[in-house]
Amino acid sequence: MAVVGVDTGGTFTDIICRRDEGFLVVKLPSTPDNPARAVLAGLARLGVLPRKVLHGSTVATNALLERKGAVTAYVGNAGFEDVIAIGRQNRPELYDLSSRKEPCLVPEALRFGVPGRVSAQGKILEDLTPEQAWQAAQAVADSGATSAAVCLLFSFLKPEHERLLGQALAEAGLSVSLSSDILAEFREYERAATTVANAYVAPVMDAYLGELEANMPDGAPLSVMQSSGGLSAAAQARREPVRTILSGPAGGVVAALAVGKAAGFEQLITFDMGGTSTDVSLMDGMLSMAMETRIAGLPVKTPMIDIHTVGAGGGSLASLDAGGALLVGPQSAGADPGPACYGKGEGLTVTDANLFLGRLSPERFLGGGMKLYPERLPALFEAFGQTAGLSAVEAAEGVVAVAEAAMERAIRVISVERGHDPADFALLSFGGAGGLHAVSLARLLGVRKVVVPRHPGLLSALGMLYADVVRDFSETVMVASDKTDIFELAGLFGPLEEKVREAMTAEGVPAAKLVLERQLDMRYRGQSHESPIRFVADPYTAFHSRHEAIFGFKSPREVVEVVTLRIRARGITEKPPFAEAGHFVAAVADAAKLGEKPLVWKTREIGVMWYDREHLQAGNRIVGPALVAETSATTFVPPKAEAVVDGFGNIVIETGVE
C-alpha cells in the first residue's frame, strides 16, 4: 500500500506515489469544471491502492478570486452590520484618484444585525435570547443565503452568543462559520473578513472534498495541505477551508526545504512556475511564515507560508496594451482551451513561445503523453509580431523576456525589499515551466546557483509527503509585563494546551509524535502592531532584542503587552528518505543523449544537445547550451552555464554570474 500526494493546479493535476520500490508519477490536464474528475482519473491511472492520499488544492483560492463561492450572509451586532464593507482606513493605492475597492463578498442586503453585546472584558452587557437567535436565523434563511458568517464583538472572550446563533442557523439549513472558531483573536474587521472568506468557500470545498472522500480508492483516508505547510484531516478542511487558500504552493515550499537541506542548501529562494502563476518564497534554514495576506480584497488572517504570487505562468496569455506595449498575464489560457499549441485556443502563451523557440520538444511533452501542435505557431507569432512591429522570433523572445521580468520583480519583493541580497541564496526551481526560465532569472538577480530537483513539475505534490500534521491555535489575552511575570505567562498557555492536545488526539496523532511550538504576539504599550516572539526562557528580553533588530531601537523600560498566545501543534509524520549516490561519473552515457536540435537564442539559431534525465547519473556534467527532458518538465541550461548532477539526483547549475 502506497502514500500518494496530489496537487491540483489551474492547468495540470500532479500526482506522485511513494512505494518501497520508488516513485510513480502522473501528470494530466486539470478539469476546471470539476477538479475532482482529474484527481480521481489520475489516481486510477496510478494502478495502485493508496494507504492514504495527501491533497493540495486551489479550489478555495479560485472560488475567492473568481467570485464563485456560496451566497453568503454576514451576521454581526446590531449597528455593526457594515464592518465587513467599511474595513480600515488603510489605502493600498493612496494617490490613485480612480482607485476603487473590490466589491464586498457580502452585499448590503445580506448583512444582518442581532441584539446582544459582550464587553471588552468578556462580560455580557446585553443578552441574546434563543428566540432572537431563531428570528435572526429565519431572516437569513429567507434572504436566499446558503452560508452564514457570524462575527460578534469580543466573541473570542465569550463565544456563547455566537454558538447560539450558529445552532439556529444550522437548524435553518445554512452552512455556518463562527469567528470564535475560525479566529479567536481581537481586531474585529480582520476576524470578520477571515470568517466571511471561510463561509464563502466552505460549501464549495465541502462538496469538492466530499466527492473526493466518497470516491477514494479502497476508502483511503484523505488529508489536505494547509497554507501553513501542514496537513489536516479532510473533515477539518471542510469546516475551515480558509486555511487551505495557499494549499498547493505551500506543498512545493515544504518539499523545496526538505530537498534543499538534504543537498546542503540552507539559504534558498524557491521559484515555482506553473501553468497559471508563479509563486516565490525565501527561506533561511526554515519556512518563512506570515500571519495575514489579502485575497480578493479581503484580509485573511491565518498562519501561512510567506509566498508571493504573480500571474505569470506557462499558460499566461500575451497581449498588447493600448499603447502597443507587450504584456504577459495575468490572464491565463488555463487547461481548456490551453496554449495555442494544445490545438484548441488561438491565444499565444509563454509555453507557445518556448515551443516556437525550440526549448520544448513536442515529442517529449509530458513524457510523450500529450500531443502538441507546433505547426500552428509560426503563423500565429507572425501575425502577433506584425501587430507589435516585431518579427515572429522577436515576438516570441519578447514574451519570454516580459514574463521573466515579472518573475524577477516578484523575487525582489521577497528578497531585496526585505533586506536580503539574492546573491546570498541559491534558486531552487520547480513547477512544470520553472526549469526553462530559472537560469535567465538567476542571472538577472545575480544568483550563482540554480537547483532543479527530481520531478520538478510534481514537487508541490511531493511536498504533501514531507508535511507534518499541523494545527494552529491562538487566543487573545492582553496582559502587560508590569502585572504578569514569566511564570504567570507560562500558566496562561495551560487551557490552550488542553484544547490543542484534544484536537490532535482527534486527528489521530499519538502523544509521542506531538510537538508543540509556543509563540507570543508582543508589542510596546501604545503600539498598534505586534511582533511574533518564540516563547523562550525570557520572552520580554527576546522581544526587546527583536524590536531593535527590526526597527533599530528598543525601550527596555517600557511596558510590554502580550497580545495573543499561539501554539503550533505538529504531528511528526514518516517521510521518504533521501538516498545519496555512492558512485559519481562525470561523462554522460550515450543512453542519456537524445540528439541535437536547433534552438533560438538571442534571435540566432544554435544547435543544442537534448538529454534524458532518467538516464543521467550522479556526477554527470553538462555544458550549456543544453536541454534536459523528463516527464514533468524541461530544464534549459543556456550558453555559458554548466550543470552537474549531484548525489541526490538534483541538477545544480552554475549560472556563470561572477
XYZ file of C-alpha atoms in Angstrom:
658
model
C 0.000 0.000 0.000
C 1.396 3.403 -1.035
C 1.200 7.038 0.087
C 0.026 9.425 -2.632
C 0.497 13.191 -2.920
C -1.871 15.141 -5.179
C -1.649 18.796 -6.261
C -4.435 20.334 -8.325
C -3.349 23.429 -10.245
C -5.114 25.680 -12.704
C -3.565 23.903 -15.692
C -2.330 20.476 -14.559
C -3.093 17.991 -11.812
C 0.048 16.328 -10.437
C 0.135 13.002 -8.622
C 3.149 11.317 -7.066
C 3.075 7.940 -5.339
C 5.690 6.731 -2.900
C 6.278 2.982 -2.821
C 9.083 0.858 -1.416
C 10.407 0.414 -4.977
C 10.446 4.153 -5.700
C 8.094 6.825 -7.032
C 5.295 6.616 -9.594
C 4.214 9.903 -11.197
C 1.175 11.015 -13.177
C 0.598 14.468 -14.676
C -2.636 15.209 -16.527
C -4.664 18.293 -17.508
C -6.896 19.695 -14.785
C -10.674 19.689 -15.213
C -11.730 23.215 -14.148
C -15.450 22.415 -14.336
C -14.952 19.716 -11.680
C -11.375 19.388 -10.315
C -12.263 16.081 -8.624
C -12.528 14.358 -12.033
C -8.845 14.866 -12.832
C -7.798 13.785 -9.317
C -9.813 10.574 -9.457
C -8.693 9.846 -13.040
C -5.053 10.312 -12.021
C -5.423 8.027 -9.011
C -6.963 5.371 -11.267
C -4.089 5.764 -13.728
C -1.549 5.042 -10.969
C -2.835 1.491 -10.770
C -2.005 1.085 -7.067
C -4.157 1.135 -3.930
C -3.113 4.106 -1.755
C -2.761 3.722 2.012
C -3.594 7.428 2.293
C -3.987 10.390 -0.051
C -2.499 13.816 0.787
C -4.003 16.622 -1.268
C -3.184 20.231 -2.081
C -5.848 22.188 -3.925
C -6.575 25.586 -5.472
C -10.348 25.113 -5.226
C -10.760 27.526 -2.285
C -8.398 30.069 -3.855
C -10.180 30.022 -7.204
C -13.608 30.299 -5.584
C -12.472 33.516 -3.892
C -10.583 35.002 -6.844
C -13.276 34.175 -9.392
C -16.130 35.113 -7.033
C -17.710 31.693 -7.448
C -18.380 30.894 -3.796
C -21.676 30.468 -1.966
C -24.269 33.199 -1.471
C -23.076 34.341 1.934
C -24.740 36.343 4.706
C -22.933 38.247 7.462
C -24.377 38.332 10.984
C -22.927 40.885 13.415
C -24.008 43.050 16.315
C -26.834 45.486 15.585
C -25.222 48.721 14.421
C -22.073 46.932 13.228
C -23.522 45.155 10.183
C -21.313 47.046 7.715
C -17.944 46.456 9.383
C -17.137 43.932 6.675
C -17.615 46.590 3.968
C -16.112 49.595 5.789
C -12.877 47.839 6.698
C -9.978 50.044 7.745
C -8.729 53.409 6.551
C -5.590 51.874 5.017
C -5.490 52.532 1.282
C -3.375 50.242 -0.874
C -3.263 52.891 -3.637
C -3.052 56.158 -1.704
C -2.555 58.555 -4.626
C -4.722 56.842 -7.247
C -7.820 59.041 -7.585
C -9.627 56.371 -9.591
C -8.848 53.559 -7.137
C -11.883 51.533 -6.104
C -12.306 48.820 -3.512
C -13.182 45.384 -4.738
C -16.878 44.641 -4.158
C -17.602 43.129 -0.760
C -18.228 39.378 -0.766
C -21.424 40.065 1.192
C -23.849 42.563 -0.420
C -25.646 45.047 1.822
C -28.936 43.155 1.648
C -27.282 40.090 3.209
C -25.812 41.849 6.265
C -27.821 41.294 9.434
C -27.614 42.791 12.920
C -28.651 40.952 16.082
C -29.170 42.002 19.713
C -26.752 41.026 22.444
C -23.438 42.566 23.458
C -20.244 41.421 25.184
C -17.812 43.910 26.746
C -14.072 44.139 26.120
C -13.629 42.307 29.418
C -15.790 39.386 28.307
C -18.873 40.294 30.351
C -22.385 40.102 28.911
C -23.820 43.628 28.714
C -26.939 42.596 26.811
C -28.084 39.004 26.449
C -29.171 37.255 23.245
C -32.186 35.004 23.743
C -32.866 31.745 21.839
C -35.983 33.401 20.380
C -33.947 36.310 18.994
C -31.372 33.906 17.571
C -34.127 31.868 15.888
C -35.687 35.030 14.375
C -32.319 36.126 13.001
C -31.698 32.683 11.519
C -35.077 32.723 9.775
C -34.355 36.151 8.306
C -31.015 34.915 6.961
C -32.588 31.756 5.519
C -35.360 33.798 3.862
C -32.765 36.082 2.219
C -31.598 33.324 -0.121
C -28.174 32.895 1.502
C -26.824 29.367 1.737
C -23.890 30.128 4.032
C -23.510 32.464 7.015
C -20.536 34.112 8.721
C -21.139 35.111 12.341
C -18.838 37.659 13.981
C -19.884 39.376 17.219
C -17.912 41.890 19.254
C -15.444 40.266 21.675
C -16.798 36.796 20.971
C -13.250 35.475 21.304
C -13.635 36.183 25.041
C -17.178 34.849 25.394
C -18.492 32.841 22.422
C -21.888 31.806 23.852
C -23.913 34.221 21.703
C -22.145 33.093 18.516
C -22.755 29.461 19.343
C -26.447 30.133 19.961
C -26.704 31.834 16.560
C -24.684 29.072 14.915
C -27.056 26.414 16.210
C -30.107 28.343 14.992
C -28.585 28.980 11.559
C -27.572 25.338 11.150
C -31.110 24.244 12.046
C -32.360 26.649 9.364
C -30.290 24.730 6.806
C -27.297 27.040 6.345
C -23.581 26.319 6.334
C -22.213 28.203 9.354
C -18.816 29.751 10.165
C -18.263 31.252 13.628
C -15.470 33.761 14.179
C -14.804 32.309 17.650
C -13.919 29.002 15.922
C -12.122 30.384 12.869
C -10.055 33.153 14.510
C -10.290 33.629 18.289
C -8.368 36.915 18.218
C -9.047 40.619 18.578
C -9.337 43.109 15.687
C -12.910 42.682 14.602
C -12.534 43.587 10.933
C -9.806 41.015 10.255
C -11.719 38.410 12.269
C -14.913 39.181 10.350
C -13.181 39.179 6.957
C -11.489 35.831 7.609
C -14.771 34.318 8.789
C -16.598 35.647 5.718
C -13.927 34.173 3.423
C -14.348 30.832 5.188
C -18.148 30.941 4.872
C -17.906 31.957 1.206
C -15.793 28.956 0.159
C -16.997 26.369 2.715
C -19.903 24.925 0.656
C -17.673 24.693 -2.440
C -14.876 22.907 -0.579
C -17.332 20.736 1.336
C -18.845 19.477 -1.919
C -15.439 19.014 -3.564
C -13.767 17.183 -0.694
C -16.952 15.226 -0.019
C -16.922 13.911 -3.585
C -13.249 13.006 -3.309
C -13.690 11.229 0.030
C -16.651 9.255 -1.291
C -14.639 8.051 -4.289
C -11.224 7.397 -2.745
C -9.798 4.054 -3.966
C -10.480 1.390 -1.355
C -11.750 4.098 1.020
C -8.264 5.526 1.612
C -8.234 8.387 4.157
C -7.848 11.882 2.675
C -5.769 14.667 4.229
C -5.481 18.235 2.936
C -2.491 20.580 2.859
C -2.999 23.900 4.662
C -1.480 27.268 3.761
C 0.792 26.864 6.800
C 2.586 23.896 5.250
C 0.917 21.270 7.451
C -1.672 18.588 6.802
C -5.134 18.355 8.325
C -7.890 15.764 8.057
C -10.354 16.351 5.220
C -13.168 16.832 7.753
C -11.254 19.719 9.339
C -10.532 21.261 5.926
C -14.227 21.068 5.068
C -15.037 23.070 8.217
C -12.192 25.591 7.898
C -11.293 25.799 4.194
C -9.913 29.335 4.614
C -6.783 27.619 5.983
C -6.206 25.991 2.561
C -6.073 29.189 0.477
C -2.370 28.627 -0.413
C -2.593 24.856 -0.171
C -0.844 23.896 -3.422
C 2.040 26.411 -3.342
C 2.685 25.551 0.318
C 3.344 21.934 -0.643
C 6.052 22.978 -3.071
C 7.839 25.122 -0.488
C 7.749 22.298 2.088
C 9.335 19.908 -0.427
C 11.866 22.537 -1.514
C 13.035 22.985 2.077
C 13.484 19.215 2.503
C 15.289 18.809 -0.832
C 17.476 21.864 -0.273
C 18.572 20.815 3.213
C 19.446 17.313 2.036
C 21.554 18.779 -0.792
C 23.331 21.242 1.510
C 21.472 24.446 0.577
C 20.119 26.198 3.680
C 19.521 29.602 2.071
C 17.011 29.218 -0.735
C 14.724 31.251 -2.927
C 12.023 28.954 -4.252
C 10.750 29.569 -7.756
C 7.581 27.660 -8.623
C 6.401 28.416 -12.156
C 3.290 26.509 -13.092
C 0.780 26.901 -15.870
C -1.218 29.767 -14.364
C 1.036 31.630 -11.932
C 4.474 31.824 -10.355
C 4.967 31.514 -6.590
C 8.181 32.564 -4.860
C 9.342 32.295 -1.257
C 12.545 32.936 0.643
C 13.930 30.511 3.240
C 16.902 30.970 5.537
C 17.092 27.482 7.014
C 13.385 27.334 7.813
C 9.988 28.173 6.365
C 9.144 31.885 6.269
C 5.746 32.359 7.876
C 3.187 35.158 7.628
C 0.079 35.738 9.715
C -2.005 37.579 7.145
C -2.491 38.002 3.420
C -5.058 39.637 1.151
C -7.236 37.579 -1.163
C -9.963 39.120 -3.333
C -9.504 42.419 -1.474
C -10.073 40.856 1.965
C -7.511 40.315 4.714
C -7.239 36.612 5.529
C -5.619 36.203 8.943
C -4.449 32.622 9.289
C -0.896 31.261 9.644
C 0.610 30.619 6.219
C 3.917 30.214 4.474
C 5.097 33.612 3.217
C 4.575 33.182 -0.540
C 4.413 35.942 -3.138
C 2.428 35.196 -6.301
C 2.365 36.833 -9.733
C 0.158 35.991 -12.687
C 2.954 34.760 -14.942
C 2.984 31.076 -15.814
C 3.408 28.834 -18.800
C -0.203 29.422 -19.795
C -0.133 33.217 -19.323
C -1.537 34.964 -22.381
C 0.454 37.502 -24.403
C -1.280 40.711 -25.465
C -0.641 44.357 -26.351
C -1.854 47.251 -24.206
C -3.470 50.432 -25.525
C -0.044 51.922 -26.200
C 1.228 48.861 -28.043
C 3.445 47.549 -25.216
C 3.777 43.790 -24.818
C 2.002 42.276 -21.805
C 2.101 38.727 -20.440
C -0.627 37.645 -17.999
C -2.264 37.758 -15.563
C -4.947 36.212 -17.802
C -4.254 32.556 -18.451
C -5.290 30.113 -21.144
C -5.804 27.548 -18.362
C -6.267 23.862 -19.088
C -9.092 24.419 -21.562
C -8.538 25.705 -24.225
C -4.913 25.936 -23.058
C -1.990 27.363 -25.046
C -2.362 27.536 -28.829
C -0.015 24.554 -29.228
C -2.567 22.374 -27.406
C -4.661 22.579 -30.577
C -7.762 24.407 -29.304
C -7.112 28.062 -28.414
C -5.749 30.897 -30.538
C -4.158 32.933 -27.718
C -0.360 32.803 -27.544
C 1.286 31.991 -24.237
C 4.732 31.574 -22.652
C 4.542 27.826 -23.384
C 3.895 28.599 -27.062
C 6.908 30.934 -27.114
C 9.178 28.276 -25.605
C 7.989 25.654 -28.088
C 8.383 28.049 -31.041
C 11.938 28.921 -29.910
C 12.884 25.218 -29.708
C 13.019 24.974 -25.902
C 10.315 22.333 -25.681
C 10.135 19.027 -27.519
C 6.663 18.207 -28.885
C 7.587 14.511 -28.837
C 8.512 14.552 -25.137
C 5.906 16.861 -23.611
C 4.557 15.073 -20.500
C 6.769 12.141 -21.435
C 5.091 11.932 -24.830
C 1.705 11.531 -23.203
C 0.220 14.737 -24.621
C 0.199 15.773 -28.282
C 1.298 19.297 -29.198
C 0.735 21.152 -32.470
C 3.878 23.242 -33.173
C 2.793 23.752 -36.776
C 0.142 26.231 -35.582
C 2.684 28.621 -34.055
C 4.643 30.233 -36.958
C 1.562 31.881 -38.448
C 0.231 32.969 -35.064
C 3.554 34.524 -33.969
C 3.965 36.143 -37.392
C 0.553 37.802 -37.052
C 1.158 38.801 -33.434
C 4.602 40.169 -34.312
C 3.245 42.285 -37.184
C 0.759 43.889 -34.792
C 3.607 44.722 -32.404
C 6.065 45.752 -35.130
C 8.279 42.722 -34.495
C 9.379 39.620 -36.321
C 7.897 36.284 -35.221
C 11.121 35.364 -33.394
C 11.372 38.785 -31.710
C 7.765 38.479 -30.567
C 8.373 35.032 -29.051
C 11.555 36.147 -27.281
C 9.718 39.255 -26.107
C 7.019 37.125 -24.497
C 9.689 35.180 -22.604
C 11.529 38.362 -21.561
C 8.392 40.095 -20.259
C 7.377 37.015 -18.267
C 10.865 36.772 -16.753
C 10.801 40.460 -15.820
C 7.549 39.921 -13.895
C 9.062 36.968 -12.059
C 12.231 38.925 -11.290
C 10.128 41.665 -9.675
C 8.324 39.052 -7.576
C 11.610 37.696 -6.224
C 12.877 41.196 -5.454
C 9.750 41.767 -3.336
C 10.627 38.858 -1.009
C 14.381 39.477 -1.023
C 15.734 42.960 -1.796
C 12.708 44.794 -0.382
C 13.145 42.871 2.897
C 16.864 43.432 3.253
C 18.161 40.227 1.639
C 20.686 40.034 -1.195
C 19.562 37.380 -3.734
C 23.235 36.644 -4.426
C 23.461 35.042 -0.957
C 20.861 32.429 -1.914
C 20.506 29.543 -4.337
C 17.450 29.493 -6.589
C 15.522 26.228 -6.275
C 13.380 25.907 -9.366
C 10.328 23.719 -9.827
C 6.911 23.706 -11.445
C 6.284 22.498 -14.974
C 7.719 25.658 -16.559
C 10.327 26.712 -13.982
C 13.362 24.951 -15.438
C 13.035 26.800 -18.749
C 13.474 30.220 -17.123
C 15.408 29.615 -13.909
C 18.941 30.378 -15.125
C 17.950 33.524 -17.029
C 16.071 34.691 -13.951
C 19.020 33.881 -11.668
C 21.330 35.918 -13.882
C 19.010 38.924 -13.651
C 19.201 38.636 -9.848
C 22.911 37.914 -9.526
C 22.295 34.373 -8.226
C 25.180 31.967 -8.801
C 23.494 28.567 -8.428
C 20.207 27.081 -9.580
C 18.964 23.771 -8.177
C 16.438 21.734 -10.170
C 15.207 18.751 -8.100
C 13.944 15.462 -9.472
C 10.318 15.555 -10.659
C 10.259 19.397 -10.638
C 6.828 19.546 -12.238
C 5.438 17.475 -9.380
C 7.283 18.982 -6.420
C 4.147 20.535 -4.906
C 2.593 17.068 -4.884
C 5.810 15.647 -3.418
C 5.607 18.248 -0.645
C 2.492 16.561 0.680
C 4.670 13.557 1.530
C 7.098 15.710 3.551
C 4.482 17.622 5.542
C 3.582 17.044 9.173
C 0.048 17.094 10.559
C -0.307 20.682 11.789
C -2.937 22.654 13.681
C -2.569 26.291 14.710
C -4.344 27.656 17.776
C -4.462 31.189 19.148
C -6.042 33.137 21.965
C -6.002 36.883 22.635
C -5.069 37.569 26.285
C -3.919 41.234 26.513
C -1.608 41.081 29.525
C 1.167 43.518 30.439
C 4.706 42.936 31.682
C 4.205 45.223 34.709
C 1.438 42.945 36.007
C 2.357 39.494 34.636
C 5.632 37.730 35.312
C 7.094 34.951 33.191
C 5.670 32.167 35.374
C 2.147 33.601 35.131
C 2.652 33.986 31.400
C 3.567 30.318 31.092
C 0.427 29.388 33.034
C -1.759 31.188 30.502
C -0.852 28.541 27.926
C -2.420 25.778 30.064
C -6.086 25.950 28.891
C -4.991 26.438 25.271
C -2.666 23.439 25.505
C -5.512 21.230 26.703
C -7.556 22.264 23.683
C -4.571 21.575 21.412
C -3.937 18.082 22.764
C -7.619 17.132 22.458
C -7.706 18.305 18.837
C -4.514 16.480 17.866
C -5.718 13.280 19.534
C -8.871 13.577 17.404
C -6.592 13.890 14.336
C -5.055 10.537 15.304
C -1.673 11.932 16.385
C -0.062 9.854 19.174
C 1.396 11.781 22.127
C 4.906 10.528 21.303
C 4.734 12.192 17.863
C 3.308 15.528 19.090
C 5.486 18.658 19.168
C 4.131 21.967 20.499
C 5.676 25.259 19.393
C 4.629 28.232 21.558
C 4.706 31.818 20.395
C 3.664 35.247 21.697
C 2.487 38.306 19.756
C 4.084 41.196 21.666
C 4.276 44.985 21.444
C 5.132 48.059 23.464
C 2.100 49.589 25.140
C 0.554 52.092 22.735
C 1.749 50.383 19.562
C -0.798 49.106 17.045
C 1.325 46.283 15.633
C 2.835 43.163 17.175
C 5.976 41.107 16.660
C 5.908 37.297 16.887
C 8.310 36.009 19.566
C 9.046 32.384 20.418
C 8.142 31.509 24.000
C 11.651 31.222 25.432
C 13.003 31.449 28.993
C 12.744 35.260 28.964
C 10.372 36.353 26.182
C 10.349 40.007 27.320
C 14.101 40.331 26.756
C 13.741 38.454 23.478
C 11.095 40.973 22.383
C 13.345 43.969 23.134
C 16.137 42.410 21.075
C 13.804 41.551 18.192
C 12.305 45.034 18.178
C 15.775 46.560 17.967
C 16.725 44.219 15.111
C 13.627 45.177 13.102
C 13.136 48.862 13.935
C 16.578 49.970 15.084
C 15.725 50.746 18.701
C 14.434 49.189 21.903
C 12.870 50.591 25.092
C 13.604 48.177 27.959
C 11.824 50.434 30.476
C 8.578 50.494 28.516
C 5.698 48.175 29.405
C 5.431 45.235 27.011
C 1.994 43.844 26.169
C 1.437 40.196 25.310
C -1.498 40.407 22.912
C -2.019 36.856 21.660
C -0.842 33.374 22.624
C -0.169 30.971 19.773
C 0.534 27.261 19.695
C 1.506 25.362 16.593
C 0.946 21.647 17.116
C 2.890 19.311 14.822
C 2.268 15.621 14.499
C 5.515 14.260 13.074
C 4.935 12.009 10.066
C 7.126 9.405 8.390
C 8.870 10.965 5.409
C 10.556 9.485 2.329
C 14.324 9.216 2.897
C 16.823 10.897 0.593
C 19.250 8.306 -0.781
C 22.646 9.658 -1.848
C 24.586 8.003 -4.651
C 27.880 6.391 -3.715
C 29.329 6.442 -7.234
C 29.906 9.512 -9.427
C 30.606 9.616 -13.160
C 31.488 12.843 -14.989
C 30.871 11.645 -18.554
C 27.265 11.423 -19.720
C 26.307 7.981 -21.018
C 25.198 7.673 -24.648
C 21.808 6.372 -23.446
C 21.103 9.806 -21.928
C 21.822 11.699 -25.166
C 18.722 12.289 -27.274
C 20.400 14.132 -30.145
C 20.969 17.693 -31.240
C 18.222 20.091 -32.317
C 18.075 23.791 -33.254
C 17.139 26.428 -30.674
C 16.740 30.189 -30.968
C 18.928 32.152 -28.543
C 19.010 35.966 -28.756
C 17.428 35.860 -32.252
C 20.107 33.438 -33.548
C 19.602 29.747 -34.224
C 22.081 27.482 -32.446
C 22.374 23.731 -32.020
C 21.763 22.211 -28.570
C 22.062 18.686 -27.219
C 18.965 17.175 -25.599
C 19.369 14.823 -22.625
C 17.026 12.303 -21.000
C 17.073 12.957 -17.265
C 16.065 9.395 -16.442
C 19.431 8.190 -17.777
C 21.627 10.858 -16.160
C 23.862 9.675 -13.330
C 25.354 11.334 -10.264
C 28.423 13.356 -11.251
C 27.378 13.874 -14.893
C 28.438 17.284 -16.189
C 26.540 19.139 -18.906
C 27.890 22.247 -20.608
C 25.339 24.695 -21.973
C 23.582 25.204 -24.235
C 21.622 22.066 -23.423
C 18.090 20.905 -22.643
C 17.162 18.160 -20.196
C 13.801 16.461 -20.721
C 11.768 14.474 -18.198
C 8.105 13.580 -17.781
C 7.047 16.573 -15.707
C 9.288 19.379 -17.006
C 12.147 20.530 -19.218
C 15.302 22.249 -17.922
C 17.222 24.743 -20.069
C 20.968 25.160 -19.479
C 21.746 28.258 -21.590
C 25.104 29.177 -23.141
C 27.906 29.924 -20.638
C 26.168 27.898 -17.909
C 27.267 24.484 -16.672
C 25.298 21.810 -14.820
C 26.220 18.828 -12.676
C 24.013 16.058 -11.282
C 24.573 15.815 -7.514
C 24.355 12.702 -5.356
C 20.609 13.161 -4.778
C 19.771 13.474 -8.474
C 19.356 17.265 -8.408
C 20.635 19.245 -11.380
C 22.841 22.011 -9.922
C 23.556 24.725 -12.483
C 26.394 27.243 -12.256
C 24.822 30.316 -13.873
C 28.101 31.999 -14.788
C 27.431 35.035 -12.584
C 30.729 36.357 -11.167
